[in-house]
Amino acid sequence: MVITQQPANGKLYFEKSIPDIILTKDSESVITFTLQADGEDILQEEYEYDPDGLITIRDLASICGVYLTPTVSTISNTLAAVDGLTKTFTVVLYDGTNTETFSFSVLKCGAEIPQNVDCDAWIASHFMSRLPNEKRTGANRNEFLSFLQKTSYGAVELHVEAFHMVEGEVTGVALVLETIAAADRVITANVSPGRITEALELELTDLLYYDIWFSYGDVTGNRFCFLPDLTPYRNRTHFVFENCFGVSETFTATGKLPSKKTAEISLGNISSRYRKTTQDFIIEHTPNSGFLSNDEIDWLDDLLMSYVVTQYNPG
């Protein structure tokens, strides 16, 4: 067998971006394909070459994705560790004579990421969100950011810089929020406005915006900017959901909140008269999002498609 395409050995891939495996015929042998996770066989099949002399093994994401399940543990009041969002898989190909083996890692990501985005490079400097490094927030809202940590990074520092007006000039105040010991895991950090203003001894009404980023060694991650929106919205419905990367994010709907009550009843013929036998009231609330930018519209696909969505009380 000749391997003409495969996931690169030792490389990290987004879940939906794992390359197909393509084999070219050099003998009449049947190919035994084995996929392993954590050293255990999870799939074994035999393939024969097609009339064009090719074997193409597609859609590895449908198998690998099943084994990417988040497990959350608390580190402190402001930090949580999420395990299970990356996993290493091993492929063994056997043609009756020769064996080829290679391994690759997969990062949970239910979204379609462009093929030209290198997962290793992107995850080393970005937070795990589909928002492009900017988000509107407000008083008493909960905000979370998550990033992948590797033992090879050493200790990771989480930074904040908040900007406010001082004597007519925009002034930044910076602080190291957390120093996180080395480990292989995903870190979710509380970066809510209330925490930031308390740590920097500022009032939210004085805050123009604040940036969050992480650093380790010589690497400085991209800044994620939060923009406080102090508009006194009449309706605010707060959601927390598991995004496409398997970590928590929040969204606040600020549009109208119409409600509808529907009565469902059943009638029965009792003593020659129709009588109500059962009744049930169904109350339906429809929170409207309020203003959304184009980036926020795309990002909210995560909320709509998430299997884990709930409301939270602000503060």
GROMACS .gro file of C-alpha atoms in nm:
model
  315
    1MET     CA    1   0.000   0.000   0.000
    2VAL     CA    2   0.105   0.359  -0.064
    3ILE     CA    3  -0.034   0.631   0.164
    4THR     CA    4  -0.100   0.937  -0.053
    5GLN     CA    5  -0.288   1.139   0.211
    6GLN     CA    6  -0.323   1.114   0.588
    7PRO     CA    7  -0.348   1.327   0.904
    8ALA     CA    8   0.006   1.443   0.982
    9ASN     CA    9   0.174   1.242   1.256
   10GLY     CA   10   0.166   1.427   1.589
   11LYS     CA   11  -0.048   1.716   1.460
   12LEU     CA   12  -0.355   1.867   1.630
   13TYR     CA   13  -0.671   1.907   1.419
   14PHE     CA   14  -1.008   2.072   1.466
   15GLU     CA   15  -1.271   1.799   1.492
   16LYS     CA   16  -1.434   1.881   1.157
   17SER     CA   17  -1.101   1.933   0.976
   18ILE     CA   18  -0.941   1.587   1.002
   19PRO     CA   19  -0.807   1.496   0.655
   20ASP     CA   20  -0.929   1.182   0.478
   21ILE     CA   21  -0.691   0.886   0.453
   22ILE     CA   22  -0.620   0.788   0.093
   23LEU     CA   23  -0.432   0.473  -0.005
   24THR     CA   24  -0.307   0.385  -0.354
   25LYS     CA   25  -0.297   0.027  -0.473
   26ASP     CA   26   0.039  -0.149  -0.513
   27SER     CA   27  -0.081  -0.506  -0.459
   28GLU     CA   28  -0.404  -0.710  -0.447
   29SER     CA   29  -0.404  -0.729  -0.068
   30VAL     CA   30  -0.695  -0.637   0.158
   31ILE     CA   31  -0.619  -0.349   0.398
   32THR     CA   32  -0.705  -0.382   0.767
   33PHE     CA   33  -0.778  -0.041   0.920
   34THR     CA   34  -0.766  -0.002   1.300
   35LEU     CA   35  -0.843   0.318   1.491
   36GLN     CA   36  -0.732   0.343   1.853
   37ALA     CA   37  -0.806   0.591   2.133
   38ASP     CA   38  -0.590   0.585   2.445
   39GLY     CA   39  -0.434   0.259   2.326
   40GLU     CA   40  -0.767   0.077   2.290
   41ASP     CA   41  -0.919  -0.034   1.958
   42ILE     CA   42  -1.241   0.157   1.888
   43LEU     CA   43  -1.285   0.055   1.523
   44GLN     CA   44  -1.146  -0.218   1.299
   45GLU     CA   45  -1.254  -0.278   0.940
   46GLU     CA   46  -1.122  -0.438   0.621
   47TYR     CA   47  -1.117  -0.247   0.293
   48GLU     CA   48  -1.061  -0.344  -0.071
   49TYR     CA   49  -0.939  -0.111  -0.343
   50ASP     CA   50  -1.200   0.043  -0.574
   51PRO     CA   51  -1.178   0.012  -0.956
   52ASP     CA   52  -0.952   0.321  -0.960
   53GLY     CA   53  -0.706   0.149  -0.727
   54LEU     CA   54  -0.788   0.370  -0.429
   55ILE     CA   55  -0.911   0.329  -0.073
   56THR     CA   56  -1.051   0.649   0.081
   57ILE     CA   57  -1.138   0.653   0.452
   58ARG     CA   58  -1.362   0.954   0.512
   59ASP     CA   59  -1.540   1.137   0.792
   60LEU     CA   60  -1.315   1.038   1.082
   61ALA     CA   61  -1.481   1.323   1.279
   62SER     CA   62  -1.801   1.118   1.317
   63ILE     CA   63  -1.603   0.858   1.514
   64CYS     CA   64  -1.347   1.074   1.692
   65GLY     CA   65  -1.607   1.329   1.804
   66VAL     CA   66  -1.787   1.068   2.015
   67TYR     CA   67  -1.479   1.042   2.238
   68LEU     CA   68  -1.448   1.418   2.300
   69THR     CA   69  -1.662   1.467   2.610
   70PRO     CA   70  -1.599   1.757   2.854
   71THR     CA   71  -1.547   1.690   3.224
   72VAL     CA   72  -1.538   2.002   3.442
   73SER     CA   73  -1.359   2.036   3.776
   74THR     CA   74  -1.322   2.345   3.994
   75ILE     CA   75  -0.977   2.494   4.054
   76SER     CA   76  -1.088   2.806   4.244
   77ASN     CA   77  -1.379   3.050   4.263
   78THR     CA   78  -1.262   3.203   3.937
   79LEU     CA   79  -1.109   2.910   3.748
   80ALA     CA   80  -1.230   2.573   3.622
   81ALA     CA   81  -1.045   2.294   3.442
   82VAL     CA   82  -1.211   2.112   3.152
   83ASP     CA   83  -1.070   1.773   3.053
   84GLY     CA   84  -1.165   1.551   2.762
   85LEU     CA   85  -1.178   1.816   2.487
   86THR     CA   86  -0.863   1.686   2.317
   87LYS     CA   87  -0.764   1.326   2.254
   88THR     CA   88  -0.491   1.143   2.065
   89PHE     CA   89  -0.595   0.879   1.810
   90THR     CA   90  -0.373   0.618   1.646
   91VAL     CA   91  -0.428   0.465   1.302
   92VAL     CA   92  -0.284   0.122   1.219
   93LEU     CA   93  -0.289   0.006   0.855
   94TYR     CA   94  -0.196  -0.356   0.774
   95ASP     CA   95  -0.183  -0.509   0.425
   96GLY     CA   96  -0.092  -0.862   0.529
   97THR     CA   97   0.280  -0.791   0.512
   98ASN     CA   98   0.356  -0.436   0.616
   99THR     CA   99   0.218  -0.219   0.896
  100GLU     CA  100   0.194   0.160   0.891
  101THR     CA  101   0.117   0.348   1.212
  102PHE     CA  102   0.062   0.718   1.280
  103SER     CA  103  -0.107   0.927   1.549
  104PHE     CA  104  -0.285   1.260   1.552
  105SER     CA  105  -0.475   1.466   1.808
  106VAL     CA  106  -0.822   1.617   1.780
  107LEU     CA  107  -0.969   1.928   1.944
  108LYS     CA  108  -1.345   1.929   1.996
  109CYS     CA  109  -1.502   2.180   1.757
  110GLY     CA  110  -1.848   2.131   1.614
  111ALA     CA  111  -1.808   2.425   1.374
  112GLU     CA  112  -1.665   2.407   1.024
  113ILE     CA  113  -1.325   2.578   1.041
  114PRO     CA  114  -1.154   2.684   0.713
  115GLN     CA  115  -0.894   2.428   0.605
  116ASN     CA  116  -0.623   2.695   0.587
  117VAL     CA  117  -0.647   2.760   0.965
  118ASP     CA  118  -0.376   2.561   1.143
  119CYS     CA  119  -0.521   2.427   1.468
  120ASP     CA  120  -0.187   2.409   1.653
  121ALA     CA  121  -0.103   2.770   1.572
  122TRP     CA  122  -0.454   2.905   1.631
  123ILE     CA  123  -0.518   2.740   1.967
  124ALA     CA  124  -0.177   2.849   2.101
  125SER     CA  125  -0.283   3.214   2.096
  126HIS     CA  126  -0.664   3.231   2.085
  127PHE     CA  127  -0.951   3.184   2.327
  128MET     CA  128  -1.199   2.908   2.243
  129SER     CA  129  -1.479   3.120   2.101
  130ARG     CA  130  -1.614   3.189   1.753
  131LEU     CA  131  -1.637   3.559   1.835
  132PRO     CA  132  -1.353   3.753   1.667
  133ASN     CA  133  -1.191   3.888   1.985
  134GLU     CA  134  -1.468   4.134   2.081
  135LYS     CA  135  -1.788   4.110   2.285
  136ARG     CA  136  -2.042   4.347   2.437
  137THR     CA  137  -2.110   4.303   2.808
  138GLY     CA  138  -2.292   4.484   3.087
  139ALA     CA  139  -2.343   4.529   3.460
  140ASN     CA  140  -2.380   4.208   3.662
  141ARG     CA  141  -2.331   3.984   3.359
  142ASN     CA  142  -2.124   3.668   3.381
  143GLU     CA  143  -1.846   3.632   3.124
  144PHE     CA  144  -1.617   3.334   3.065
  145LEU     CA  145  -1.315   3.276   2.840
  146SER     CA  146  -1.143   2.942   2.783
  147PHE     CA  147  -0.808   2.841   2.637
  148LEU     CA  148  -0.608   2.523   2.585
  149GLN     CA  149  -0.316   2.476   2.823
  150LYS     CA  150  -0.031   2.233   2.762
  151THR     CA  151   0.237   2.115   3.004
  152SER     CA  152   0.498   2.226   2.752
  153TYR     CA  153   0.381   2.587   2.794
  154GLY     CA  154   0.490   2.597   3.158
  155ALA     CA  155   0.296   2.831   3.387
  156VAL     CA  156   0.039   3.048   3.209
  157GLU     CA  157  -0.052   3.401   3.315
  158LEU     CA  158  -0.395   3.553   3.251
  159HIS     CA  159  -0.382   3.931   3.206
  160VAL     CA  160  -0.630   4.219   3.203
  161GLU     CA  161  -0.590   4.579   3.095
  162ALA     CA  162  -0.880   4.816   3.156
  163PHE     CA  163  -0.912   5.158   2.992
  164HIS     CA  164  -1.080   5.462   3.146
  165MET     CA  165  -1.057   5.842   3.128
  166VAL     CA  166  -0.811   6.028   3.351
  167GLU     CA  167  -0.799   6.406   3.309
  168GLY     CA  168  -0.935   6.382   2.957
  169GLU     CA  169  -0.700   6.108   2.840
  170VAL     CA  170  -0.762   5.737   2.787
  171THR     CA  171  -0.551   5.553   3.044
  172GLY     CA  172  -0.489   5.179   3.077
  173VAL     CA  173  -0.449   4.990   3.404
  174ALA     CA  174  -0.301   4.639   3.375
  175LEU     CA  175  -0.295   4.345   3.614
  176VAL     CA  176  -0.210   3.974   3.615
  177LEU     CA  177  -0.542   3.812   3.709
  178GLU     CA  178  -0.416   3.456   3.747
  179THR     CA  179  -0.097   3.251   3.736
  180ILE     CA  180  -0.189   2.894   3.640
  181ALA     CA  181   0.038   2.596   3.700
  182ALA     CA  182   0.142   2.385   3.401
  183ALA     CA  183  -0.092   2.101   3.297
  184ASP     CA  184  -0.262   1.947   2.993
  185ARG     CA  185  -0.620   2.073   3.006
  186VAL     CA  186  -0.859   2.351   2.904
  187ILE     CA  187  -0.892   2.642   3.145
  188THR     CA  188  -1.216   2.840   3.181
  189ALA     CA  189  -1.174   3.174   3.360
  190ASN     CA  190  -1.427   3.414   3.507
  191VAL     CA  191  -1.365   3.749   3.334
  192SER     CA  192  -1.692   3.919   3.429
  193PRO     CA  193  -1.704   4.299   3.452
  194GLY     CA  194  -1.773   4.280   3.826
  195ARG     CA  195  -1.455   4.084   3.887
  196ILE     CA  196  -1.246   4.316   3.670
  197THR     CA  197  -1.370   4.640   3.827
  198GLU     CA  198  -1.320   4.498   4.177
  199ALA     CA  199  -0.967   4.380   4.100
  200LEU     CA  200  -0.867   4.716   3.949
  201GLU     CA  201  -1.072   4.930   4.194
  202LEU     CA  202  -1.272   5.097   3.917
  203GLU     CA  203  -1.638   5.176   3.866
  204LEU     CA  204  -1.811   5.012   3.569
  205THR     CA  205  -1.952   5.350   3.464
  206ASP     CA  206  -1.594   5.479   3.427
  207LEU     CA  207  -1.482   5.180   3.219
  208LEU     CA  208  -1.446   5.229   2.843
  209TYR     CA  209  -1.338   4.872   2.766
  210TYR     CA  210  -1.105   4.601   2.895
  211ASP     CA  211  -0.879   4.346   2.725
  212ILE     CA  212  -0.808   3.989   2.839
  213TRP     CA  213  -0.516   3.780   2.713
  214PHE     CA  214  -0.290   3.495   2.826
  215SER     CA  215   0.085   3.450   2.799
  216TYR     CA  216   0.348   3.182   2.855
  217GLY     CA  217   0.719   3.182   2.778
  218ASP     CA  218   0.773   3.414   2.481
  219VAL     CA  219   0.415   3.374   2.354
  220THR     CA  220   0.149   3.640   2.406
  221GLY     CA  221  -0.204   3.546   2.304
  222ASN     CA  222  -0.447   3.764   2.111
  223ARG     CA  223  -0.636   4.020   2.317
  224PHE     CA  224  -1.010   3.965   2.368
  225CYS     CA  225  -1.192   4.296   2.420
  226PHE     CA  226  -1.506   4.344   2.632
  227LEU     CA  227  -1.714   4.657   2.566
  228PRO     CA  228  -1.945   4.758   2.856
  229ASP     CA  229  -2.296   4.845   2.735
  230LEU     CA  230  -2.464   5.057   3.003
  231THR     CA  231  -2.797   5.094   2.820
  232PRO     CA  232  -3.080   5.036   3.074
  233TYR     CA  233  -3.259   4.765   2.875
  234ARG     CA  234  -3.609   4.690   3.000
  235ASN     CA  235  -3.576   4.321   2.915
  236ARG     CA  236  -3.264   4.116   2.980
  237THR     CA  237  -3.266   3.737   2.951
  238HIS     CA  238  -2.934   3.575   3.043
  239PHE     CA  239  -2.825   3.245   2.889
  240VAL     CA  240  -2.522   3.022   2.951
  241PHE     CA  241  -2.448   2.754   2.693
  242GLU     CA  242  -2.186   2.505   2.582
  243ASN     CA  243  -2.030   2.637   2.262
  244CYS     CA  244  -1.890   2.443   1.967
  245PHE     CA  245  -1.561   2.387   2.153
  246GLY     CA  246  -1.741   2.231   2.452
  247VAL     CA  247  -1.679   2.523   2.692
  248SER     CA  248  -1.916   2.772   2.857
  249GLU     CA  249  -2.012   3.107   2.709
  250THR     CA  250  -2.292   3.351   2.791
  251PHE     CA  251  -2.538   3.561   2.594
  252THR     CA  252  -2.787   3.824   2.706
  253ALA     CA  253  -3.099   3.889   2.497
  254THR     CA  254  -3.212   4.251   2.529
  255GLY     CA  255  -3.510   4.263   2.291
  256LYS     CA  256  -3.882   4.241   2.362
  257LEU     CA  257  -4.007   3.948   2.570
  258PRO     CA  258  -4.359   3.864   2.453
  259SER     CA  259  -4.547   3.590   2.638
  260LYS     CA  260  -4.837   3.373   2.528
  261LYS     CA  261  -5.061   3.150   2.739
  262THR     CA  262  -5.249   2.865   2.572
  263ALA     CA  263  -5.514   2.646   2.732
  264GLU     CA  264  -5.536   2.286   2.616
  265ILE     CA  265  -5.852   2.105   2.722
  266SER     CA  266  -6.015   1.770   2.661
  267LEU     CA  267  -6.391   1.718   2.653
  268GLY     CA  268  -6.583   1.404   2.735
  269ASN     CA  269  -6.950   1.303   2.708
  270ILE     CA  270  -7.058   1.248   3.066
  271SER     CA  271  -7.426   1.196   3.149
  272SER     CA  272  -7.523   1.308   2.798
  273ARG     CA  273  -7.340   1.638   2.843
  274TYR     CA  274  -6.998   1.752   2.720
  275ARG     CA  275  -6.778   1.825   3.016
  276LYS     CA  276  -6.417   1.933   3.056
  277THR     CA  277  -6.218   1.628   3.161
  278THR     CA  278  -5.859   1.762   3.155
  279GLN     CA  279  -5.696   2.101   3.112
  280ASP     CA  280  -5.344   2.232   3.091
  281PHE     CA  281  -5.196   2.580   3.053
  282ILE     CA  282  -4.888   2.625   2.837
  283ILE     CA  283  -4.698   2.952   2.888
  284GLU     CA  284  -4.453   3.045   2.614
  285HIS     CA  285  -4.192   3.321   2.649
  286THR     CA  286  -4.007   3.441   2.338
  287PRO     CA  287  -3.694   3.644   2.417
  288ASN     CA  288  -3.580   3.852   2.122
  289SER     CA  289  -3.207   3.902   2.088
  290GLY     CA  290  -3.198   4.280   2.046
  291PHE     CA  291  -2.931   4.433   1.823
  292LEU     CA  292  -2.674   4.185   1.686
  293SER     CA  293  -2.368   4.246   1.474
  294ASN     CA  294  -2.293   4.011   1.183
  295ASP     CA  295  -2.023   3.839   1.391
  296GLU     CA  296  -2.269   3.788   1.678
  297ILE     CA  297  -2.527   3.639   1.442
  298ASP     CA  298  -2.275   3.377   1.328
  299TRP     CA  299  -2.160   3.315   1.686
  300LEU     CA  300  -2.516   3.254   1.810
  301ASP     CA  301  -2.536   2.945   1.589
  302ASP     CA  302  -2.348   2.785   1.878
  303LEU     CA  303  -2.630   2.867   2.120
  304LEU     CA  304  -2.904   2.751   1.881
  305MET     CA  305  -2.729   2.420   1.809
  306SER     CA  306  -2.602   2.352   2.161
  307TYR     CA  307  -2.739   2.059   2.360
  308VAL     CA  308  -2.656   2.239   2.687
  309VAL     CA  309  -2.841   2.571   2.729
  310THR     CA  310  -2.984   2.721   3.045
  311GLN     CA  311  -3.065   3.057   3.202
  312TYR     CA  312  -2.868   3.214   3.484
  313ASN     CA  313  -2.934   3.484   3.741
  314PRO     CA  314  -2.695   3.779   3.688
  315GLY     CA  315  -2.443   3.882   3.950
   0.00000   0.00000   0.00000
